[in-house]
């Protein structure tokens, strides 16, 4: 909630970083269907949980932004070609066309490719899967009375009796 309460101010960096009071961005935040507070909170929550948060920038025919539309993470598909470095977004409930990066605010976390984020849900899933696998292996090991089982094989077509006894003794000593 704290991040949503931070002021959003447009500043002119060429004029001593002065705040521009009557900038159209202020109107965009006021004209949204949801409040600035809820929009920012939802985008940051999506970024933390899923790795990505999205706001679509709707534009007038002149190209000027007219509205900011929050897009739930599940509704957005990121299309990125690493070789050609082409990036666009698909949001079927907004438009049937490809959405260019200049028409979307995309915040991400834990990115491996600089484009798509990975949220804590992915990391939690991976950690739980690993813990479950370790638990199953331990259950199998202790359930067998802590005996390792398996078949030993060798590249030699036939071993003499002494060689077999040496392998058996080495196995028993280490297990």
Coordinates of N, CA, C and O in Angstrom, one line a residue:
X1 N 0.8 -1.2 0.0 CA 0.0 0.0 0.0 C 0.9 1.3 0.0 O 0.4 2.3 -0.5
X2 N 2.0 1.2 0.6 CA 2.9 2.4 0.7 C 3.3 2.9 -0.7 O 3.3 4.1 -0.9
X3 N 3.6 2.0 -1.6 CA 4.1 2.5 -2.9 C 2.9 3.2 -3.7 O 3.2 4.1 -4.4
X4 N 1.7 2.8 -3.4 CA 0.6 3.4 -4.1 C 0.3 4.8 -3.6 O -0.4 5.6 -4.3
X5 N 0.8 5.2 -2.5 CA 0.6 6.5 -1.9 C 1.7 7.5 -2.3 O 1.5 8.7 -2.1
X6 N 2.7 7.0 -3.0 CA 3.7 8.0 -3.5 C 3.1 8.9 -4.6 O 2.4 8.4 -5.4
X7 N 3.5 10.1 -4.6 CA 3.0 11.0 -5.6 C 3.6 10.7 -7.0 O 4.8 10.3 -7.0
X8 N 2.8 10.9 -8.0 CA 3.4 10.8 -9.3 C 3.4 12.2 -9.9 O 2.4 12.8 -10.0
X9 N 4.6 12.6 -10.2 CA 4.8 14.0 -10.6 C 5.6 14.0 -11.9 O 6.6 13.3 -12.0
X10 N 5.2 14.7 -12.9 CA 5.9 14.9 -14.1 C 6.8 16.1 -13.9 O 6.4 17.2 -13.5
X11 N 8.1 15.9 -14.2 CA 9.1 17.0 -14.0 C 9.8 17.3 -15.3 O 10.0 16.4 -16.2
X12 N 10.2 18.5 -15.5 CA 10.9 19.0 -16.6 C 12.4 19.0 -16.2 O 12.9 19.8 -15.5
X13 N 13.2 18.0 -16.7 CA 14.6 17.9 -16.4 C 15.4 19.0 -17.0 O 16.5 19.2 -16.6
X14 N 14.9 19.6 -18.1 CA 15.6 20.7 -18.7 C 15.4 22.1 -18.0 O 16.0 23.1 -18.4
X15 N 14.5 22.1 -17.0 CA 14.2 23.3 -16.3 C 14.4 23.1 -14.8 O 13.4 23.4 -14.1
X16 N 15.5 22.6 -14.4 CA 15.8 22.5 -13.0 C 15.0 21.5 -12.3 O 14.7 21.6 -11.1
X17 N 14.4 20.5 -13.0 CA 13.6 19.4 -12.5 C 12.3 19.9 -11.8 O 11.8 19.4 -10.9
X18 N 11.8 21.0 -12.4 CA 10.5 21.6 -11.9 C 9.3 20.7 -12.2 O 9.3 20.1 -13.3
X19 N 8.4 20.7 -11.3 CA 7.2 19.9 -11.5 C 6.3 20.6 -12.5 O 6.1 21.8 -12.4
X20 N 5.8 19.8 -13.4 CA 4.8 20.4 -14.4 C 3.4 20.1 -13.9 O 3.0 18.9 -13.9
X21 N 2.7 21.1 -13.5 CA 1.4 20.9 -12.8 C 0.3 20.5 -13.7 O -0.5 19.6 -13.4
X22 N 0.2 21.1 -14.9 CA -0.9 20.8 -15.8 C -0.5 19.8 -16.9 O -0.7 20.1 -18.1
X23 N 0.2 18.8 -16.6 CA 0.6 17.8 -17.6 C -0.5 16.8 -17.8 O -1.3 16.4 -16.9
X24 N -0.7 16.3 -19.1 CA -1.8 15.4 -19.4 C -1.7 14.0 -18.6 O -2.7 13.4 -18.5
X25 N -0.5 13.7 -18.1 CA -0.4 12.4 -17.4 C -1.3 12.5 -16.1 O -1.9 11.5 -15.7
X26 N -1.4 13.7 -15.5 CA -2.2 13.8 -14.3 C -3.7 13.5 -14.7 O -4.4 12.9 -13.9
X27 N -4.1 13.9 -15.9 CA -5.5 13.7 -16.3 C -5.7 12.2 -16.6 O -6.8 11.6 -16.4
X28 N -4.6 11.5 -17.1 CA -4.8 10.1 -17.4 C -5.1 9.3 -16.2 O -5.9 8.4 -16.2
X29 N -4.4 9.6 -15.1 CA -4.6 8.9 -13.8 C -5.9 9.2 -13.3 O -6.6 8.3 -12.7
X30 N -6.4 10.4 -13.5 CA -7.7 10.8 -12.9 C -8.9 10.2 -13.8 O -10.0 9.9 -13.2
X31 N -8.7 9.9 -15.0 CA -9.7 9.4 -15.9 C -9.9 7.9 -16.0 O -10.7 7.4 -16.7
X32 N -9.0 7.2 -15.3 CA -9.0 5.8 -15.4 C -10.3 5.2 -14.7 O -10.9 5.8 -13.9
X33 N -10.7 4.0 -15.2 CA -11.9 3.4 -14.6 C -11.7 3.0 -13.2 O -12.6 2.9 -12.4
X34 N -10.4 2.7 -12.8 CA -10.1 2.4 -11.4 C -9.2 3.5 -10.8 O -8.6 4.2 -11.6
X35 N -9.2 3.6 -9.5 CA -8.4 4.7 -8.9 C -6.9 4.4 -9.1 O -6.5 3.3 -9.4
X36 N -6.1 5.5 -9.1 CA -4.7 5.4 -9.2 C -4.2 4.4 -8.1 O -3.3 3.6 -8.4
X37 N -4.7 4.5 -6.9 CA -4.3 3.6 -5.8 C -4.5 2.2 -6.2 O -3.5 1.4 -6.0
X38 N -5.6 1.8 -6.6 CA -5.9 0.4 -7.0 C -5.1 -0.1 -8.2 O -4.6 -1.2 -8.2
X39 N -5.0 0.8 -9.2 CA -4.2 0.4 -10.4 C -2.8 0.1 -10.0 O -2.3 -1.0 -10.4
X40 N -2.1 1.0 -9.3 CA -0.7 0.8 -8.9 C -0.6 -0.4 -8.0 O 0.3 -1.3 -8.2
X41 N -1.5 -0.5 -7.0 CA -1.4 -1.7 -6.1 C -1.6 -3.0 -6.9 O -0.8 -3.9 -6.7
X42 N -2.5 -3.1 -7.9 CA -2.7 -4.3 -8.6 C -1.5 -4.6 -9.5 O -1.1 -5.8 -9.6
X43 N -0.9 -3.6 -10.1 CA 0.2 -3.9 -11.0 C 1.4 -4.3 -10.2 O 2.1 -5.3 -10.6
X44 N 1.7 -3.7 -9.1 CA 2.8 -4.1 -8.2 C 2.6 -5.5 -7.7 O 3.5 -6.3 -7.6
X45 N 1.3 -5.8 -7.3 CA 1.0 -7.2 -6.8 C 1.2 -8.2 -7.9 O 1.8 -9.3 -7.6
X46 N 0.8 -7.9 -9.1 CA 1.0 -8.8 -10.2 C 2.5 -9.1 -10.4 O 3.0 -10.2 -10.7
X47 N 3.3 -8.0 -10.4 CA 4.7 -8.1 -10.6 C 5.4 -9.0 -9.6 O 6.2 -9.8 -9.9
X48 N 5.0 -8.8 -8.3 CA 5.6 -9.6 -7.2 C 5.2 -11.1 -7.3 O 6.0 -11.9 -7.2
X49 N 3.9 -11.3 -7.6 CA 3.4 -12.7 -7.6 C 3.8 -13.4 -8.9 O 4.2 -14.6 -8.8
X50 N 3.6 -12.8 -10.0 CA 3.7 -13.4 -11.3 C 5.0 -13.0 -12.1 O 5.3 -13.6 -13.1
X51 N 5.6 -11.9 -11.6 CA 6.8 -11.5 -12.3 C 6.6 -10.3 -13.2 O 7.5 -9.7 -13.6
X52 N 5.3 -10.1 -13.6 CA 5.0 -9.0 -14.6 C 3.8 -8.3 -14.2 O 2.8 -8.9 -13.8
X53 N 3.8 -7.0 -14.4 CA 2.6 -6.1 -14.2 C 2.4 -5.3 -15.5 O 3.4 -4.8 -16.0
X54 N 1.2 -5.1 -15.9 CA 0.9 -4.4 -17.2 C -0.2 -3.3 -17.0 O -1.2 -3.5 -16.4
X55 N 0.1 -2.2 -17.7 CA -0.9 -1.1 -17.9 C -0.9 -0.8 -19.4 O 0.2 -0.4 -20.0
X56 N -2.0 -0.9 -20.1 CA -2.1 -0.6 -21.5 C -2.4 0.9 -21.6 O -3.1 1.5 -20.9
X57 N -1.7 1.5 -22.6 CA -1.8 3.0 -22.9 C -2.7 3.1 -24.1 O -2.3 2.9 -25.2
X58 N -4.0 3.5 -23.8 CA -4.9 3.7 -25.0 C -4.6 5.1 -25.5 O -4.3 6.1 -24.8
X59 N -4.6 5.2 -26.8 CA -4.2 6.5 -27.5 C -5.3 7.0 -28.4 O -6.1 6.3 -28.9
X60 N -5.3 8.4 -28.5 CA -6.2 9.1 -29.4 C -5.7 8.9 -30.8 O -4.5 8.4 -31.0
X61 N -6.4 9.3 -31.8 CA -5.9 9.2 -33.2 C -4.7 10.0 -33.4 O -3.8 9.7 -34.3
X62 N -4.5 11.0 -32.6 CA -3.3 11.9 -32.7 C -2.1 11.2 -32.2 O -1.0 11.7 -32.3
X63 N -2.3 10.1 -31.4 CA -1.2 9.4 -30.8 C -1.0 9.8 -29.3 O -0.2 9.2 -28.6
X64 N -1.7 10.8 -28.9 CA -1.6 11.2 -27.5 C -2.3 10.2 -26.6 O -3.4 9.7 -27.0
X65 N -1.8 9.8 -25.4 CA -2.4 8.9 -24.5 C -3.8 9.5 -24.1 O -3.9 10.7 -23.8
X66 N -4.8 8.6 -24.0 CA -6.1 9.1 -23.6 C -6.6 8.4 -22.3 O -7.4 8.9 -21.6
X67 N -6.0 7.2 -22.1 CA -6.5 6.4 -20.9 C -5.4 5.3 -20.6 O -4.7 4.8 -21.4
X68 N -5.3 5.0 -19.3 CA -4.5 3.9 -18.8 C -5.4 2.8 -18.4 O -6.3 3.0 -17.6
X69 N -5.1 1.6 -18.9 CA -6.0 0.5 -18.6 C -5.2 -0.6 -17.9 O -4.2 -1.2 -18.5
X70 N -5.5 -1.0 -16.7 CA -4.9 -2.1 -16.0 C -5.2 -3.4 -16.7 O -6.3 -3.7 -17.1
X71 N -4.2 -4.2 -16.9 CA -4.4 -5.5 -17.6 C -3.9 -6.6 -16.7 O -2.7 -6.7 -16.3
X72 N -4.8 -7.5 -16.2 CA -4.3 -8.6 -15.4 C -3.3 -9.4 -16.1 O -3.3 -9.6 -17.3
X73 N -2.3 -9.9 -15.3 CA -1.2 -10.7 -15.9 C -1.7 -11.9 -16.7 O -1.1 -12.1 -17.8
X74 N -2.8 -12.5 -16.3 CA -3.2 -13.7 -17.1 C -3.8 -13.4 -18.4 O -3.9 -14.2 -19.3
X75 N -4.1 -12.1 -18.7 CA -4.7 -11.7 -20.0 C -3.6 -11.2 -21.0 O -3.9 -11.0 -22.1
X76 N -2.4 -11.2 -20.6 CA -1.3 -10.6 -21.4 C -0.3 -11.7 -21.8 O 0.1 -12.5 -21.0
X77 N 0.0 -11.8 -23.1 CA 1.0 -12.7 -23.6 C 2.1 -11.9 -24.1 O 1.9 -10.9 -24.9
X78 N 3.3 -12.2 -23.7 CA 4.5 -11.5 -24.1 C 5.1 -12.3 -25.3 O 5.4 -13.5 -25.1
X79 N 5.3 -11.7 -26.4 CA 5.9 -12.3 -27.6 C 7.3 -11.7 -27.8 O 7.4 -10.5 -28.1
X80 N 8.4 -12.5 -27.6 CA 9.7 -11.9 -27.7 C 10.6 -12.9 -28.5 O 10.7 -14.1 -28.2
X81 N 11.2 -12.4 -29.5 CA 12.1 -13.2 -30.3 C 13.5 -12.7 -30.0 O 13.9 -11.5 -30.4
X82 N 14.3 -13.5 -29.3 CA 15.6 -13.1 -28.8 C 16.6 -12.8 -30.0 O 17.4 -11.8 -29.9
X83 N 16.5 -13.6 -31.1 CA 17.5 -13.4 -32.2 C 17.2 -12.1 -32.9 O 18.1 -11.3 -33.2
X84 N 15.9 -11.8 -33.2 CA 15.6 -10.6 -33.9 C 15.4 -9.4 -33.0 O 15.2 -8.3 -33.5
X85 N 15.3 -9.7 -31.7 CA 15.0 -8.6 -30.7 C 13.7 -7.9 -30.9 O 13.6 -6.7 -30.7
X86 N 12.7 -8.7 -31.4 CA 11.4 -8.1 -31.6 C 10.5 -8.5 -30.4 O 10.4 -9.6 -30.0
X87 N 9.9 -7.4 -29.9 CA 9.0 -7.6 -28.7 C 7.6 -7.0 -29.0 O 7.6 -5.9 -29.5
X88 N 6.6 -7.7 -28.7 CA 5.3 -7.1 -28.7 C 4.4 -7.9 -27.7 O 4.8 -9.0 -27.2
X89 N 3.2 -7.4 -27.5 CA 2.3 -8.0 -26.5 C 1.0 -8.3 -27.2 O 0.6 -7.6 -28.1
X90 N 0.3 -9.3 -26.7 CA -1.0 -9.7 -27.1 C -2.0 -9.6 -25.9 O -1.7 -10.3 -24.9
X91 N -3.0 -8.8 -26.1 CA -4.0 -8.7 -25.1 C -5.4 -8.8 -25.8 O -6.0 -7.8 -26.2
X92 N -5.9 -10.0 -26.0 CA -7.1 -10.2 -26.8 C -8.3 -9.4 -26.3 O -9.1 -9.0 -27.2
X93 N -8.5 -9.1 -25.1 CA -9.7 -8.4 -24.6 C -9.5 -6.9 -24.8 O -10.4 -6.1 -24.6
X94 N -8.3 -6.4 -25.2 CA -8.1 -5.0 -25.5 C -8.1 -4.8 -27.0 O -8.8 -3.9 -27.5
X95 N -7.4 -5.6 -27.8 CA -7.3 -5.4 -29.3 C -6.9 -6.7 -29.9 O -6.2 -7.5 -29.2
X96 N -7.2 -6.9 -31.1 CA -6.8 -8.1 -31.8 C -5.4 -8.0 -32.5 O -4.8 -8.9 -32.9
X97 N -4.9 -6.7 -32.5 CA -3.6 -6.4 -33.1 C -2.5 -6.6 -32.1 O -2.7 -6.7 -30.8
X98 N -1.3 -6.7 -32.6 CA -0.1 -6.8 -31.7 C 0.0 -5.4 -31.1 O -0.2 -4.4 -31.7
X99 N 0.5 -5.4 -29.8 CA 0.7 -4.2 -29.1 C 2.2 -3.9 -29.0 O 2.9 -4.8 -28.5
X100 N 2.6 -2.8 -29.4 CA 4.0 -2.4 -29.4 C 4.4 -2.0 -28.0 O 3.6 -1.5 -27.2
X101 N 5.7 -2.2 -27.6 CA 6.2 -1.8 -26.3 C 5.9 -0.3 -25.9 O 5.7 -0.1 -24.7
X102 N 5.8 0.6 -26.9 CA 5.5 2.0 -26.6 C 4.1 2.2 -26.1 O 3.7 3.3 -25.6
X103 N 3.2 1.2 -26.2 CA 1.8 1.3 -25.9 C 1.5 0.5 -24.6 O 0.3 0.2 -24.3
X104 N 2.5 0.1 -23.9 CA 2.2 -0.6 -22.6 C 3.3 -0.3 -21.6 O 4.5 0.0 -21.9
X105 N 2.8 -0.2 -20.4 CA 3.8 0.0 -19.2 C 3.9 -1.4 -18.7 O 2.9 -2.0 -18.2
X106 N 5.1 -1.9 -18.7 CA 5.4 -3.3 -18.3 C 6.5 -3.2 -17.2 O 7.6 -2.8 -17.5
X107 N 6.1 -3.6 -16.0 CA 7.1 -3.7 -14.9 C 7.3 -5.2 -14.6 O 6.4 -5.9 -14.7
X108 N 8.6 -5.5 -14.4 CA 8.9 -6.9 -14.2 C 9.9 -7.1 -13.1 O 10.6 -6.2 -12.8
X109 N 10.0 -8.3 -12.6 CA 10.9 -8.7 -11.5 C 11.6 -10.0 -11.8 O 11.0 -10.9 -12.4
X110 N 12.8 -10.2 -11.4 CA 13.6 -11.5 -11.6 C 13.6 -11.9 -13.0 O 13.4 -13.1 -13.3
X111 N 13.9 -11.1 -13.9 CA 14.0 -11.4 -15.4 C 15.3 -12.2 -15.7 O 16.3 -11.8 -15.2
X112 N 15.2 -13.2 -16.5 CA 16.3 -13.9 -17.0 C 16.7 -13.5 -18.4 O 17.8 -13.7 -18.8
X113 N 15.8 -12.8 -19.1 CA 16.0 -12.4 -20.5 C 15.9 -10.9 -20.7 O 16.0 -10.4 -21.8
X114 N 15.6 -10.2 -19.6 CA 15.4 -8.7 -19.7 C 14.1 -8.3 -20.2 O 13.8 -7.1 -20.4
X115 N 13.2 -9.3 -20.4 CA 11.8 -8.9 -21.0 C 10.7 -9.5 -20.1 O 9.8 -8.8 -19.7
X116 N 10.8 -10.8 -19.7 CA 9.8 -11.5 -18.9 C 10.3 -11.7 -17.5 O 11.4 -12.2 -17.3
X117 N 9.4 -11.3 -16.6 CA 9.8 -11.5 -15.2 C 9.3 -12.9 -14.7 O 8.5 -13.6 -15.3
X118 N 9.8 -13.3 -13.5 CA 9.4 -14.5 -12.8 C 9.1 -14.1 -11.4 O 9.9 -13.5 -10.7
X119 N 7.8 -14.4 -11.0 CA 7.3 -14.0 -9.7 C 7.6 -15.0 -8.6 O 8.2 -16.1 -8.9
X120 N 7.3 -14.7 -7.4 CA 7.6 -15.6 -6.3 C 6.8 -16.9 -6.4 O 7.2 -17.9 -5.9
X121 N 5.7 -16.9 -7.2 CA 4.9 -18.1 -7.4 C 5.7 -19.2 -8.1 O 5.7 -20.3 -7.8
X122 N 6.5 -18.7 -9.1 CA 7.3 -19.6 -9.9 C 8.4 -20.2 -8.9 O 8.7 -21.4 -8.9
X123 N 9.1 -19.3 -8.2 CA 10.1 -19.8 -7.3 C 9.6 -20.7 -6.2 O 10.2 -21.7 -5.8
X124 N 8.4 -20.4 -5.7 CA 7.8 -21.2 -4.6 C 7.4 -22.6 -5.2 O 7.7 -23.6 -4.6
X125 N 6.9 -22.6 -6.4 CA 6.6 -23.9 -7.1 C 7.8 -24.7 -7.3 O 7.8 -25.9 -7.0
X126 N 8.9 -24.1 -7.7 CA 10.2 -24.8 -7.9 C 10.7 -25.4 -6.6 O 11.1 -26.5 -6.5
X127 N 10.6 -24.5 -5.5 CA 11.1 -25.0 -4.2 C 10.3 -26.1 -3.7 O 10.8 -27.1 -3.1
X128 N 9.0 -26.0 -3.8 CA 8.1 -27.1 -3.3 C 8.3 -28.4 -4.1 O 8.2 -29.5 -3.5
X129 N 8.5 -28.3 -5.4 CA 8.7 -29.5 -6.2 C 10.0 -30.1 -5.8 O 10.1 -31.4 -5.7
X130 N 11.1 -29.3 -5.6 CA 12.3 -29.9 -5.1 C 12.2 -30.6 -3.8 O 12.7 -31.7 -3.5
X131 N 11.5 -29.9 -2.9 CA 11.3 -30.5 -1.5 C 10.5 -31.7 -1.6 O 10.8 -32.7 -0.9
X132 N 9.5 -31.8 -2.5 CA 8.7 -33.0 -2.6 C 9.5 -34.2 -3.2 O 9.4 -35.3 -2.7
X133 N 10.4 -33.9 -4.1 CA 11.3 -34.9 -4.7 C 12.2 -35.4 -3.6 O 12.5 -36.6 -3.5
X134 N 12.8 -34.5 -2.9 CA 13.7 -34.9 -1.8 C 13.0 -35.8 -0.8 O 13.5 -36.8 -0.3
X135 N 11.8 -35.4 -0.4 CA 11.0 -36.1 0.5 C 10.7 -37.5 0.0 O 10.8 -38.5 0.8
X136 N 10.3 -37.7 -1.2 CA 10.0 -39.0 -1.8 C 11.3 -39.9 -1.8 O 11.2 -41.1 -1.5
X137 N 12.4 -39.3 -2.2 CA 13.7 -40.1 -2.2 C 14.0 -40.5 -0.8 O 14.4 -41.7 -0.6
X138 N 13.9 -39.7 0.2 CA 14.1 -40.0 1.6 C 13.2 -41.1 2.1 O 13.6 -42.1 2.8
X139 N 11.9 -41.0 1.7 CA 10.9 -42.0 2.1 C 11.2 -43.3 1.5 O 11.2 -44.4 2.2
X140 N 11.7 -43.4 0.3 CA 12.1 -44.6 -0.4 C 13.3 -45.2 0.3 O 13.3 -46.4 0.6
X141 N 14.3 -44.4 0.6 CA 15.5 -44.9 1.2 C 15.2 -45.4 2.6 O 15.6 -46.5 3.0
X142 N 14.6 -44.6 3.5 CA 14.3 -45.1 4.8 C 13.3 -46.2 4.9 O 13.3 -47.1 5.7
X143 N 12.4 -46.2 3.9 CA 11.4 -47.3 3.8 C 12.0 -48.6 3.5 O 11.4 -49.7 3.8
X144 N 13.1 -48.6 2.9 CA 13.8 -49.9 2.5 C 14.8 -50.3 3.6 O 15.6 -51.2 3.4
X145 N 14.7 -49.7 4.8 CA 15.6 -50.0 5.9 C 17.0 -49.5 5.6 O 18.0 -50.0 6.1
X146 N 17.1 -48.4 4.9 CA 18.3 -47.7 4.6 C 19.3 -48.6 3.8 O 20.5 -48.4 3.8
X147 N 18.7 -49.5 3.0 CA 19.5 -50.3 2.1 C 19.5 -49.8 0.7 O 18.4 -49.5 0.2
X148 N 20.6 -49.7 0.1 CA 20.7 -49.2 -1.2 C 20.6 -50.5 -2.1 O 21.2 -51.5 -1.8
X149 N 19.7 -50.4 -3.1 CA 19.5 -51.6 -4.0 C 19.9 -51.2 -5.4 O 19.8 -50.0 -5.7
X150 N 20.1 -52.1 -6.2 CA 20.4 -51.9 -7.6 C 21.2 -53.0 -8.2 O 21.4 -54.1 -7.5
X151 N 21.6 -52.9 -9.4 CA 22.4 -53.9 -10.1 C 23.7 -53.3 -10.5 O 23.8 -52.2 -11.1
X152 N 24.8 -54.0 -10.2 CA 26.1 -53.6 -10.6 C 26.4 -54.2 -11.9 O 26.2 -55.4 -12.1
X153 N 27.0 -53.4 -12.8 CA 27.4 -54.0 -14.1 C 28.8 -53.6 -14.4 O 29.3 -52.6 -13.8
X154 N 29.4 -54.3 -15.3 CA 30.8 -54.0 -15.6 C 31.0 -54.1 -17.1 O 30.2 -54.7 -17.8
X155 N 32.0 -53.5 -17.6 CA 32.3 -53.6 -19.1 C 32.9 -54.9 -19.4 O 32.9 -55.3 -20.6
X156 N 33.5 -55.6 -18.5 CA 34.1 -56.9 -18.7 C 33.1 -57.9 -19.0 O 32.1 -58.0 -18.3
X157 N 33.3 -58.8 -20.0 CA 32.2 -59.8 -20.4 C 32.1 -60.8 -19.2 O 31.0 -61.2 -18.9
X158 N 33.2 -61.2 -18.6 CA 33.1 -62.2 -17.6 C 34.2 -61.9 -16.5 O 35.3 -61.5 -16.8
X159 N 33.7 -61.9 -15.3 CA 34.6 -61.7 -14.1 C 34.9 -63.0 -13.5 O 34.0 -63.9 -13.3
X160 N 36.2 -63.2 -13.0 CA 36.5 -64.4 -12.3 C 36.0 -64.3 -10.9 O 35.5 -63.2 -10.5
X161 N 36.0 -65.4 -10.1 CA 35.4 -65.4 -8.8 C 36.1 -64.3 -7.9 O 35.4 -63.6 -7.1
X162 N 37.4 -64.2 -7.9 CA 38.1 -63.2 -7.1 C 37.7 -61.8 -7.4 O 37.5 -61.0 -6.5
X163 N 37.5 -61.5 -8.7 CA 37.1 -60.1 -9.0 C 35.7 -59.8 -8.5 O 35.4 -58.7 -8.0
X164 N 34.8 -60.8 -8.6 CA 33.4 -60.6 -8.1 C 33.4 -60.4 -6.6 O 32.7 -59.6 -6.1
X165 N 34.3 -61.2 -5.9 CA 34.4 -61.0 -4.4 C 34.9 -59.7 -4.1 O 34.5 -59.0 -3.1
X166 N 35.9 -59.2 -4.8 CA 36.5 -57.8 -4.6 C 35.4 -56.7 -4.7 O 35.3 -55.8 -3.9
X167 N 34.6 -56.8 -5.8 CA 33.5 -55.9 -6.0 C 32.5 -55.9 -4.9 O 32.1 -54.9 -4.4
X168 N 32.1 -57.2 -4.5 CA 31.1 -57.3 -3.4 C 31.6 -56.8 -2.1 O 30.9 -56.1 -1.4
X169 N 32.9 -57.0 -1.8 CA 33.5 -56.5 -0.6 C 33.5 -55.0 -0.6 O 33.2 -54.3 0.4
X170 N 33.9 -54.4 -1.7 CA 34.0 -52.9 -1.8 C 32.6 -52.3 -1.7 O 32.5 -51.3 -1.0
X171 N 31.6 -52.9 -2.3 CA 30.3 -52.5 -2.2 C 29.8 -52.5 -0.7 O 29.3 -51.5 -0.2
X172 N 30.0 -53.6 -0.1 CA 29.5 -53.8 1.3 C 30.2 -52.8 2.3 O 29.6 -52.3 3.2
X173 N 31.5 -52.5 2.0 CA 32.3 -51.6 2.8 C 31.8 -50.1 2.7 O 31.7 -49.4 3.6
X174 N 31.4 -49.8 1.5 CA 30.9 -48.4 1.3 C 29.4 -48.2 1.5 O 29.0 -47.1 1.7
X175 N 28.7 -49.3 1.6 CA 27.2 -49.2 1.9 C 26.8 -50.0 3.1 O 25.8 -50.4 3.4

